[in-house]
XYZ file of C-alpha atoms in Angstrom:
576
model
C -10.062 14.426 -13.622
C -10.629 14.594 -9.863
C -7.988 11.904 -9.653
C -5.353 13.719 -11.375
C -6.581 17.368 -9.365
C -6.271 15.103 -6.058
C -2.955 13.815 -6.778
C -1.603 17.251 -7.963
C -1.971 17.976 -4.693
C 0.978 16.030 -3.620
C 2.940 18.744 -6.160
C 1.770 21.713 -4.680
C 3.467 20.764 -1.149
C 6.663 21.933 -2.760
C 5.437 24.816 -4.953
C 9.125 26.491 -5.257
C 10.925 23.232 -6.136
C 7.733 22.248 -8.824
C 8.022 25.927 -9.805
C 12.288 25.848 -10.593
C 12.014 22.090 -11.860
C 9.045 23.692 -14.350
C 11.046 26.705 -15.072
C 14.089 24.927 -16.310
C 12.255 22.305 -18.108
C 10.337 25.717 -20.130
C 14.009 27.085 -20.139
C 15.544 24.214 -22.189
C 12.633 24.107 -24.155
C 12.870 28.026 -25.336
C 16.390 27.273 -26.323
C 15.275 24.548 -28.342
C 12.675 26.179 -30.130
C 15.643 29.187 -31.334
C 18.336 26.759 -33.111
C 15.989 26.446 -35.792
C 15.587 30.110 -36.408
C 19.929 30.888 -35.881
C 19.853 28.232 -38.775
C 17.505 29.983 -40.825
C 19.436 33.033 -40.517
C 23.020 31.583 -40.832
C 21.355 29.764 -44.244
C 20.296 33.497 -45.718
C 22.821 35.308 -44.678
C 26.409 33.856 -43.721
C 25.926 30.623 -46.503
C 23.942 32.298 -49.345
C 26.753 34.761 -49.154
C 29.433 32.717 -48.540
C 31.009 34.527 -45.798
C 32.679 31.674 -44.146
C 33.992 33.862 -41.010
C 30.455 34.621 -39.865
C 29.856 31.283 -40.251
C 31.809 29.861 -37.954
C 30.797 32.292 -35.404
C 26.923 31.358 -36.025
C 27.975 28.002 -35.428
C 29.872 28.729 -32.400
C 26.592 30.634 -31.105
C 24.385 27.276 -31.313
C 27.269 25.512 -29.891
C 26.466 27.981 -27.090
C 23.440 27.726 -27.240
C 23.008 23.621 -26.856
C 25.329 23.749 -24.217
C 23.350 26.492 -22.044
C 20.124 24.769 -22.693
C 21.739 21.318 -21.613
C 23.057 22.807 -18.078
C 19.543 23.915 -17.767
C 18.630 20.429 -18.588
C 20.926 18.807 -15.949
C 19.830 20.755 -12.897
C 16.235 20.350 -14.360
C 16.718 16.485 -13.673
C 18.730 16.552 -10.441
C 15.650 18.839 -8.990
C 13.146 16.343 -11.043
C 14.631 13.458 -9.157
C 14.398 15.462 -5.554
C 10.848 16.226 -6.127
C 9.743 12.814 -7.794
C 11.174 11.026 -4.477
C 9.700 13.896 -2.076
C 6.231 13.221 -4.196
C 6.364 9.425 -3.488
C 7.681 8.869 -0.266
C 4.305 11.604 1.060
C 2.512 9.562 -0.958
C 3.515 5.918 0.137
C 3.853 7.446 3.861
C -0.080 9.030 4.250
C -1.181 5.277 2.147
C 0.489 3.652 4.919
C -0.414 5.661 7.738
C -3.929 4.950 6.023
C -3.480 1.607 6.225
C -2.570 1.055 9.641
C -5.434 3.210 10.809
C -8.064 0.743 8.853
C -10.593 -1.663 10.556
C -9.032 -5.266 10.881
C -12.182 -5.635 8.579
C -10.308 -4.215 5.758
C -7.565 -6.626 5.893
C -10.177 -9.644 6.320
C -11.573 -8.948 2.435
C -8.307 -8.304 0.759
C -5.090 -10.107 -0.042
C -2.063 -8.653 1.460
C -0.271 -9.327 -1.945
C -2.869 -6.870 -3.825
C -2.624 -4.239 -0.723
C 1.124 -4.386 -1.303
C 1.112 -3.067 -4.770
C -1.107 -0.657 -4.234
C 1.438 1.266 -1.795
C 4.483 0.094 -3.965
C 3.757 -0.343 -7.666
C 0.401 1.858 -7.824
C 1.700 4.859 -6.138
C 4.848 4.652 -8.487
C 2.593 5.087 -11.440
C 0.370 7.470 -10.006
C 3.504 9.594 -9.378
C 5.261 9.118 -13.250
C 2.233 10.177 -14.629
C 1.409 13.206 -12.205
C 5.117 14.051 -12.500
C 6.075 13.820 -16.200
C 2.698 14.604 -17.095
C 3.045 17.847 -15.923
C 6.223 19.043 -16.455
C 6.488 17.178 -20.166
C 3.064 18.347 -20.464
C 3.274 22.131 -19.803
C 6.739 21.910 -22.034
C 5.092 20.026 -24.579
C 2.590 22.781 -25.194
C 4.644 25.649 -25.135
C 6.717 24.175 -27.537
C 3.978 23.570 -29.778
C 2.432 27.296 -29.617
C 6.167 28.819 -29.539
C 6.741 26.712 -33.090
C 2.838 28.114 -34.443
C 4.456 31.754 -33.478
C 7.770 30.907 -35.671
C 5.975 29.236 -38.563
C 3.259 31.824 -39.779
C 5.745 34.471 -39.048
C 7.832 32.551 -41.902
C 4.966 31.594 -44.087
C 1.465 31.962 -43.127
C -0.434 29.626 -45.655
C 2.524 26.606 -45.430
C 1.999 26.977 -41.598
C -1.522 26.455 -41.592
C -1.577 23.542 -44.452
C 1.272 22.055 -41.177
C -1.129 22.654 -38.398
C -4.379 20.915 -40.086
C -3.580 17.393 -38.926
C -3.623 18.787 -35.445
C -7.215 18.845 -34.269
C -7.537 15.461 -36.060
C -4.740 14.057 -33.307
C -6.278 15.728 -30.573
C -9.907 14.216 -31.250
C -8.069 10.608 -31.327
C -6.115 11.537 -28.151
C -9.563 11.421 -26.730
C -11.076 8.837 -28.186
C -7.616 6.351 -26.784
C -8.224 8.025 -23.396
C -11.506 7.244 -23.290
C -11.420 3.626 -23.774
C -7.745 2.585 -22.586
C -8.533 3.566 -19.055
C -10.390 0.498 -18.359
C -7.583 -1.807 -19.747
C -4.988 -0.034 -17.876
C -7.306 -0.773 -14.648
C -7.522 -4.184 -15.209
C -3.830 -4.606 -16.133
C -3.334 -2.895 -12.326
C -5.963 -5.267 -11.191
C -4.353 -8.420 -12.403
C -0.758 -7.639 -11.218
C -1.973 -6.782 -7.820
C -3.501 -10.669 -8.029
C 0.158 -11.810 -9.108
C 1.811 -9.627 -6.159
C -0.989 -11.555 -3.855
C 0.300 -14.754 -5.352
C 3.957 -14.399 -5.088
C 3.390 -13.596 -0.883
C 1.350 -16.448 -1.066
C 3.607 -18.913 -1.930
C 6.793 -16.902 -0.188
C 4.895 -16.963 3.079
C 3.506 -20.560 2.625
C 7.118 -22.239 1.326
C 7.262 -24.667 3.643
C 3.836 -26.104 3.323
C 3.943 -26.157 -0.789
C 7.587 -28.281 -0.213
C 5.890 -30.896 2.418
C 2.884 -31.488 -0.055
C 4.224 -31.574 -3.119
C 2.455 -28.667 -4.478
C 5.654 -27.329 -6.356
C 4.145 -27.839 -9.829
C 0.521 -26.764 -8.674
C 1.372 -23.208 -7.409
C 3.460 -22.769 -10.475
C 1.054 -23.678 -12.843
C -1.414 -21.102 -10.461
C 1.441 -18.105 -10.933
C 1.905 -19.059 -14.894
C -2.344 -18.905 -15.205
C -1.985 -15.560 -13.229
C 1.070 -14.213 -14.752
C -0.448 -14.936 -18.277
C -3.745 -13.458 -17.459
C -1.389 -10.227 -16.735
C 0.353 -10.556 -20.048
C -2.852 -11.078 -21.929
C -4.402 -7.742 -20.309
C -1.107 -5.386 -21.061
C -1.059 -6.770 -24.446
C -4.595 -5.750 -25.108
C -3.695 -2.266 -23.422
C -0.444 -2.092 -25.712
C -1.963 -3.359 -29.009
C -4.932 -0.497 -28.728
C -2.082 1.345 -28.111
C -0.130 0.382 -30.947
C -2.901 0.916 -33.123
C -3.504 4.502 -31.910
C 0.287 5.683 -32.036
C 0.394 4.435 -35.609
C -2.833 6.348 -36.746
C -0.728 9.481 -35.177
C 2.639 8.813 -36.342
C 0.578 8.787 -40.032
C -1.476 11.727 -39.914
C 1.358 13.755 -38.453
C 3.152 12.366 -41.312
C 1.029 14.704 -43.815
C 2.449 18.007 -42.308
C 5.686 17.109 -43.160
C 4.417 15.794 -46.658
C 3.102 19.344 -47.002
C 6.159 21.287 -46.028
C 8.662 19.541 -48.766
C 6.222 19.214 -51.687
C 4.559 22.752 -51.229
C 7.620 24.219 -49.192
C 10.009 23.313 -52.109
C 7.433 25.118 -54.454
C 8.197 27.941 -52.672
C 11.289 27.855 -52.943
C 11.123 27.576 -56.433
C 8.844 29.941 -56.903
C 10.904 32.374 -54.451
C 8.382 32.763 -52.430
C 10.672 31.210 -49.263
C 13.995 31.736 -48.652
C 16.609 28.527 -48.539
C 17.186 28.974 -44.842
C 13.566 29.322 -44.204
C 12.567 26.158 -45.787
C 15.578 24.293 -43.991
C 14.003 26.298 -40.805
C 10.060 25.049 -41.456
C 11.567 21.358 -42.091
C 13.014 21.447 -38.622
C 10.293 23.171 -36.736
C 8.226 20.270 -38.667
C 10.037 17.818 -36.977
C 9.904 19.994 -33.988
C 6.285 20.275 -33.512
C 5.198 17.000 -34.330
C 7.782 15.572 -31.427
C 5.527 17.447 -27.926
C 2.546 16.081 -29.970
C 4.098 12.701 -30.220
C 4.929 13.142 -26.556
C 1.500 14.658 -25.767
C 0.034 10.726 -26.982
C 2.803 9.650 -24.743
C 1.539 11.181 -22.253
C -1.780 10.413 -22.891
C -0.821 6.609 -22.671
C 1.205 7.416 -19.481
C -2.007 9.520 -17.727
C -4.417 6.542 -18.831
C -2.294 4.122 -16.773
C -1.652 6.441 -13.843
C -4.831 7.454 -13.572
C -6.114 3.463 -13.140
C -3.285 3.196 -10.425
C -4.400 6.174 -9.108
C -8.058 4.327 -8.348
C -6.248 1.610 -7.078
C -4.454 4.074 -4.357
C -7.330 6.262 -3.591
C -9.781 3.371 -2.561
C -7.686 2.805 0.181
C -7.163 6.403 0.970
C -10.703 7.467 0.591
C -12.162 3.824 2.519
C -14.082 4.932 5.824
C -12.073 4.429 9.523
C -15.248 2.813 11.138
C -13.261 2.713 14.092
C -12.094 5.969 15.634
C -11.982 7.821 18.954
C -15.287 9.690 20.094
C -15.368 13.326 20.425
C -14.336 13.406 23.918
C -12.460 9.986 24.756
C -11.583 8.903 28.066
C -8.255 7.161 29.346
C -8.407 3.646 30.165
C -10.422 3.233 33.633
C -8.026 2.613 36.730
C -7.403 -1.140 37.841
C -8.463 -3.056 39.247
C -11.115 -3.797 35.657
C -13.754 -5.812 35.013
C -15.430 -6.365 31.435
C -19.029 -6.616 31.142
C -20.882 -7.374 27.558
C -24.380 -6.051 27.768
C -26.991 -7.288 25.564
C -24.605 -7.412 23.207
C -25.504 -8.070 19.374
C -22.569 -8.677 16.572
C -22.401 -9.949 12.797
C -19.730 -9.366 10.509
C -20.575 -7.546 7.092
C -22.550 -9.602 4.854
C -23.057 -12.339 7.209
C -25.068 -14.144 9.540
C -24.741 -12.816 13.234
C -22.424 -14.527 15.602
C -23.312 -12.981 19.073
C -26.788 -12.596 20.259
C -28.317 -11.019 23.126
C -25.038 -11.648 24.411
C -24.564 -11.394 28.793
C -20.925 -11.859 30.819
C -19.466 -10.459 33.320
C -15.351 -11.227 33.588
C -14.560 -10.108 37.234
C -11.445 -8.480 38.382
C -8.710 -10.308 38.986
C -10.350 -13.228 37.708
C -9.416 -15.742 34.844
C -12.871 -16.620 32.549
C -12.374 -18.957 30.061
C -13.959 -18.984 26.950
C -14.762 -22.709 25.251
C -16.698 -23.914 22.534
C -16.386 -25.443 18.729
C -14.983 -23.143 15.498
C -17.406 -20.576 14.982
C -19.049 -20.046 18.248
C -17.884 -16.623 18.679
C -15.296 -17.132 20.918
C -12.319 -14.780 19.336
C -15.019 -12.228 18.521
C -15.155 -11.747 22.306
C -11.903 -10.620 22.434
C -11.718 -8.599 19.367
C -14.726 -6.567 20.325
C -12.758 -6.014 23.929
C -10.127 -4.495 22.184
C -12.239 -2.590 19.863
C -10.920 -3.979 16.507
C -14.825 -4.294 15.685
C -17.844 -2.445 17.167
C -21.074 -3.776 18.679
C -23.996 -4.184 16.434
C -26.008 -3.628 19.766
C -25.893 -3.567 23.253
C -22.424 -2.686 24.983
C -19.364 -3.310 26.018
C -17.623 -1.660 29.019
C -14.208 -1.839 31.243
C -15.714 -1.055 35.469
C -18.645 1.873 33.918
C -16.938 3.170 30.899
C -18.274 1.472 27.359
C -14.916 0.572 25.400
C -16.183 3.504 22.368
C -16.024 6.064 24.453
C -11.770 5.220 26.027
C -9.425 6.275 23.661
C -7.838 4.007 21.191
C -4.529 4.290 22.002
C -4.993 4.038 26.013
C -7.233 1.029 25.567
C -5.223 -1.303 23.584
C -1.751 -0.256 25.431
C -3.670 -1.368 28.641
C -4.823 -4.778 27.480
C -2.182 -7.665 26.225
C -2.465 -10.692 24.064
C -1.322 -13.723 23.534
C -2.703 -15.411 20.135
C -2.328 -18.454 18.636
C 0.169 -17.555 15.944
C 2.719 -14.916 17.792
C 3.505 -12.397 15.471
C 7.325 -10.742 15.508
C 8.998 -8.481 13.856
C 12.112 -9.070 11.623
C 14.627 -7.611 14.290
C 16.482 -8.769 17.388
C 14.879 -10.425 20.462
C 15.585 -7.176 22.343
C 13.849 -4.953 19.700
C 10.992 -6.839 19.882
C 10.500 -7.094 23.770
C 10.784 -3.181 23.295
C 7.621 -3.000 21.909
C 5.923 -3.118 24.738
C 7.877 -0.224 26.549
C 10.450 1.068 25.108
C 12.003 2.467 27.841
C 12.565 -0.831 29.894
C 15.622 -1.057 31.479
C 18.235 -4.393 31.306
C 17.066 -5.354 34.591
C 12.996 -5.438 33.818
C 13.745 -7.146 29.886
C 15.507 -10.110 32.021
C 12.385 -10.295 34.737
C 9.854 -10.489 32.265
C 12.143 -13.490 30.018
C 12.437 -15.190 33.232
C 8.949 -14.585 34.578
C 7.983 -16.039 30.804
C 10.521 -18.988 30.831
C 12.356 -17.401 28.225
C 15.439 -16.714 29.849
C 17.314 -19.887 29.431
C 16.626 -20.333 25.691
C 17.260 -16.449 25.106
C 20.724 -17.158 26.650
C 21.468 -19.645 24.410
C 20.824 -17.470 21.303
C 23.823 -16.942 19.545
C 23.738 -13.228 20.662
C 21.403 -13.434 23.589
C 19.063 -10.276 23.203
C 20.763 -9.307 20.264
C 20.022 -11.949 18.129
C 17.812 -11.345 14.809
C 14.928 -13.490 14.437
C 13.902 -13.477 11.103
C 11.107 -12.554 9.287
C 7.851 -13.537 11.601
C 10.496 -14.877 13.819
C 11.242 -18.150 11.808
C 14.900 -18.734 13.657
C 12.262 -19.646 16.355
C 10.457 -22.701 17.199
C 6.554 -22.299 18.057
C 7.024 -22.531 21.731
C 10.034 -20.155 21.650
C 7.962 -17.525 20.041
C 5.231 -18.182 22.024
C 6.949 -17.381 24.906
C 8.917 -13.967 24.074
C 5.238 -12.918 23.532
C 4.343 -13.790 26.304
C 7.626 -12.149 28.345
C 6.517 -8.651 25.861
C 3.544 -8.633 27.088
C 4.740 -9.255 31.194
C 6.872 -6.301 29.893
C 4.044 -4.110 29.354
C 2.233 -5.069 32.942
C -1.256 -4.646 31.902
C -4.208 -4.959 34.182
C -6.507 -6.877 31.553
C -4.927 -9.706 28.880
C -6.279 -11.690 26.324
C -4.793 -15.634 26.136
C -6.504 -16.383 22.702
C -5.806 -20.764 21.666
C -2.475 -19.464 23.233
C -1.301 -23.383 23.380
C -3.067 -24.424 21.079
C -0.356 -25.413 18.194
C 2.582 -26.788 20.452
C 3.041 -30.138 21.520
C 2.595 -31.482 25.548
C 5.852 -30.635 26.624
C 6.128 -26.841 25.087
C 2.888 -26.570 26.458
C 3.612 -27.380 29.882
C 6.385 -24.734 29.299
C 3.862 -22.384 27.939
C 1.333 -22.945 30.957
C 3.756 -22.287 33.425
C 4.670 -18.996 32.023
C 0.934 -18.014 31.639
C 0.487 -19.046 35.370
C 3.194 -16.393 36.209
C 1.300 -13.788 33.487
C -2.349 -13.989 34.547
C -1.596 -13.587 38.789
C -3.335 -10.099 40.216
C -4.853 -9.363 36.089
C -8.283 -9.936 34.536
C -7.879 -12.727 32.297
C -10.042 -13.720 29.760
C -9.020 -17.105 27.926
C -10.146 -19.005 24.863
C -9.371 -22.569 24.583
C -10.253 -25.214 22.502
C -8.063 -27.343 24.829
C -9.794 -27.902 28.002
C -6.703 -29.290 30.104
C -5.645 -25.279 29.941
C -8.651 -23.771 31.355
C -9.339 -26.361 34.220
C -8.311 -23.834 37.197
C -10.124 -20.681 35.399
C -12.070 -19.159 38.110
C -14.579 -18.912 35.658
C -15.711 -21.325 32.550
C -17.940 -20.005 29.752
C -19.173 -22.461 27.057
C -20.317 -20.488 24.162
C -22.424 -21.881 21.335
C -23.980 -20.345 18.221
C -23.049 -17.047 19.837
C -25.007 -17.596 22.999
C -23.968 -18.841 26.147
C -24.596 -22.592 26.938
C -23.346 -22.670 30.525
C -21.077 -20.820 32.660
C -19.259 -22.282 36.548
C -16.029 -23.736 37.528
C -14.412 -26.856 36.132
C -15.797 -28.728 38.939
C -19.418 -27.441 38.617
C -19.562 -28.038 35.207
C -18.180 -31.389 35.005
C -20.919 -32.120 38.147
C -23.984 -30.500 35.828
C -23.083 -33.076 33.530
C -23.873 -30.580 30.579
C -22.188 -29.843 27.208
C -18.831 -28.962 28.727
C -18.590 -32.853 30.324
C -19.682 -33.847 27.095
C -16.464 -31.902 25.895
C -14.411 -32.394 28.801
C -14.936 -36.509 28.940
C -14.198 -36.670 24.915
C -11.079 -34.876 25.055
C -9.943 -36.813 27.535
C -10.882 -40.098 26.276
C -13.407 -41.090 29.097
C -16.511 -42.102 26.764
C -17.584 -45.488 27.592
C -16.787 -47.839 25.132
């Protein structure tokens, strides 16, 4: 139930529009409910007595009649249609804003796939069955107590013998809610796997060609796709087996209404047009209660969705601005980790008691195997994680306590796998300031080594990319990130394995840019490669989330430590 109150919130933004789409839908309804009754009268009065004239005029007034209640009808669904799309696009718009205010941790422990139908396929079933619910709802019972009125003022014992099956629906109504909710959350469950699934194997195309794995990830989407199938079948069959038990009992009121209704009429104790008029209000009443199961159903499912959405609405922002944030401290900056202690959730720790200093206007480089801690570094830096313990500060000022916004706009990155947007080379350099002129786009491409290649682009800055930037090569990409983030000038940046996947010669191309990137900044660099760090001012091997050894190249190659263990293996110096 708080589900349903939650998401009824979303109505009440637009209480006039809910209020005139409600109206008209009750409008229709009323006019409904009185062809029955015109009948009735027309039967006893204008038929029994064979007065043809009136006749045709009580004919002519339904005519009226279903044509006023079905212009009622069609501006009911045009402002249906306004507020459904109003309704979802507040909903998808605060699940997204929710979701790009998360911790990266979020994102670590789901698949994107699952998070994806959440905002698209969860919130569009949370929003049928808040929507319909409600309006068909609220009709549906109106109807039902507008018929009860009609019926026992027509016949007071044949109405109640008509109404008896209706607490028996109502208890089995229940009893369906009760125990389809679960199905319909695993049904939500397993297509939010098969979403996952599908990115999956979009995203990793290329890789599933060059192995072979065609017939492997479609056996993996057939197991998933009929684990989904399996799941809405059991939801449907319960379902099947409820609507049936319904469709029967309901069955028994209209049983009633011929067999002891014709009686009557026998008997004259009901008039011809009234028994022609209980018949149709029969039919009538058992349709909202055939649509109340509906919507039973219909709530059941929405209401799993409507888990599915508020988990991610409801999960905690662990990282957020303190009560009275500071901007980003003036440059020149140094970084200074103090003490500091990290683990991720659930596992072992991966930084302690950890000590560094990364002077201004320095490049320190960060080396060590997978797993030594070496991206955490960076990640705490920019805040995408806090400390377990201990510190972490920019000059004086401890990274919690600067503003989110003004810290990560003053720090760029560089990462392994460049991430761009599906848009045009100039729309992405944007990103970093959007009001760059011509001039300053063209300085940072050439102070990148981008310029030349960017020229060649069949539309030089205007040229679309692709998703992820696929029209690219590695070293392409590579290097428009690097030329967004000259763009942006900031005082502190982040080179993270930003060479690591090219080959020699893109790299060379990629190292020159960076020399141009890191002059006058605070670099920090992490490098599995030690060819890129060998002129760092500053060399940091990291191990188990402690530091081994810290010095220049020269230094540490002299100390004849773990780094010239690295540094004489990657080069191929070992002794034979």
């Amino acid at each position: 139930m708080n589900i349903i109150f939650r998401v009824s919130n979303y109505l009440f933004r637009y209480p006039w529009l809910f209020a005139a789409t409600l109206g008209l839908a009750i409008g229709t309804a009323v006019l409904a409910i009185s062809v029955p009754k015109i009948i009735q009268y027309i039967v006893d009065n204008y038929i029994a007595a064979k007065e043809s004239n009136m006749l045709l005029l009580g004919v002519g007034v339904i005519m009226v009649v279903y044509i006023f209640r079905e212009l009622l009808n069609c501006f009911r669904i045009r402002l249906n249609n306004i507020l459904e799309q109003k309704v979802l696009l507040d909903l998808r718009q605060d699940l997204h804003n929710k979701l790009l205010a998360l911790p990266i941790s979020f994102f670590d422990q789901r698949k994107s796939g699952d998070v994806a139908s959440r905002v698209i396929d969860d919130v569009t079933e949370v929003e049928r069955a808040l929507l319909d619910g409600t309006e068909q709802g609220s009709v549906a019972v109106l109807t039902i107590f507008g018929i009860t009125i009609f019926l026992f003022t027509m016949q007071p014992l044949l109405a109640a013998l008509v109404l008896v099956p209706i607490p028996i629906l109502f208890i089995l109504a229940y009893r369906h809610a009760k125990y389809t909710r679960k199905n319909w959350r695993q049904v939500r469950d397993s297509s939010g796997l098969l979403n996952s699934l599908l990115v999956e194997d979009i995203q990793g195309n290329r890789l599933i060609q060059s192995f072979n794995l065609t017939q492997r990830e479609t056996e993996r989407f057939r197991d998933q796709s009929l684990d989904l199938r399996k799941k809405t079948l059991k939801a449907m069959f319960r379902y099947s087996r409820y609507i049936s038990s319904v469709q029967f009992i309901s069955s028994l009121g209209v049983i009633a209404v011929v067999g002891i209704g014709g009686w009557m009429v026998i008997q004259e104790k009901l008039t011809m047009g009234q028994f022609i008029a209980f018949n149709v209000y029969c039919t009538m009443l058992y349709q909202p209660i055939f649509q109340l199961n509906s919507l039973n159903h219909m709530i059941s499912a929405g209401k799993a969705a409507g888990e599915r959405v508020f988990e991610v609405l409801d999960h905690p922002v662990d990282i957020e601005n303190s009560p009275n944030p500071v901007s980003f401290p003036s440059p020149p900056v140094s970084v200074t980790f103090d003490h500091v202690e990290f683990s991720y959730a659930d596992r072992s720790p991966v930084l302690h008691d950890f000590e560094l200093t990364l002077p201004s206007g320095k490049v320190t480089a960060i080396v060590g195997h997978t797993g030594a801690g070496k991206s955490t570094i960076a990640n705490l830096i920019l805040r995408y994680y806090d400390v377990s313990a201990g510190s972490v500060r920019l000059n004086d000022t401890d990274v919690r306590n600067i503003e989110l916004g003004s810290l990560r706009s003053q720090i760029g990155v560089v990462a392994q796998d460049p991430f761009l947007f599906d848009a045009t080379v100039r729309d992405n350099l944007l990103l970093a300031r959007i009001e760059a002129t011509e001039t300053e786009i063209w300085e940072a491409l050439e102070g990148a080594s981008a310029a030349d290649f960017v020229r060649r682009l069949p539309d030089g800055l205007e040229t679309l990319i692709g998703e992820r930037g696929i029209r690219l090569s590695m070293g392409e990409k590579q290097r428009l990130t690097i030329a967004r983030v000259l763009l942006r000038n900031p005082p502190l940046v982040i080179l993270d394995e930003a060479t690591s996947s090219v080959d020699t010669i893109t790299e060379k191309q990629i190292q020159e840019a960076l020399d141009h990137l890191v002059q006058h900044r605070t670099v920090l660099v992490i490098a599995h490669r030690l060819s890129t760090v060998r002129r760092a001012d500053q060399i940091v091997v990291v191990e188990h989330g402690r530091i081994l050894e810290k010095g220049t190249h020269d230094d540490l190659i002299q100390n004849d430590g773990h780094y010239s263990n690295l540094w004489r293996h990657q080069t191929e110096l070992i002794p034979s």
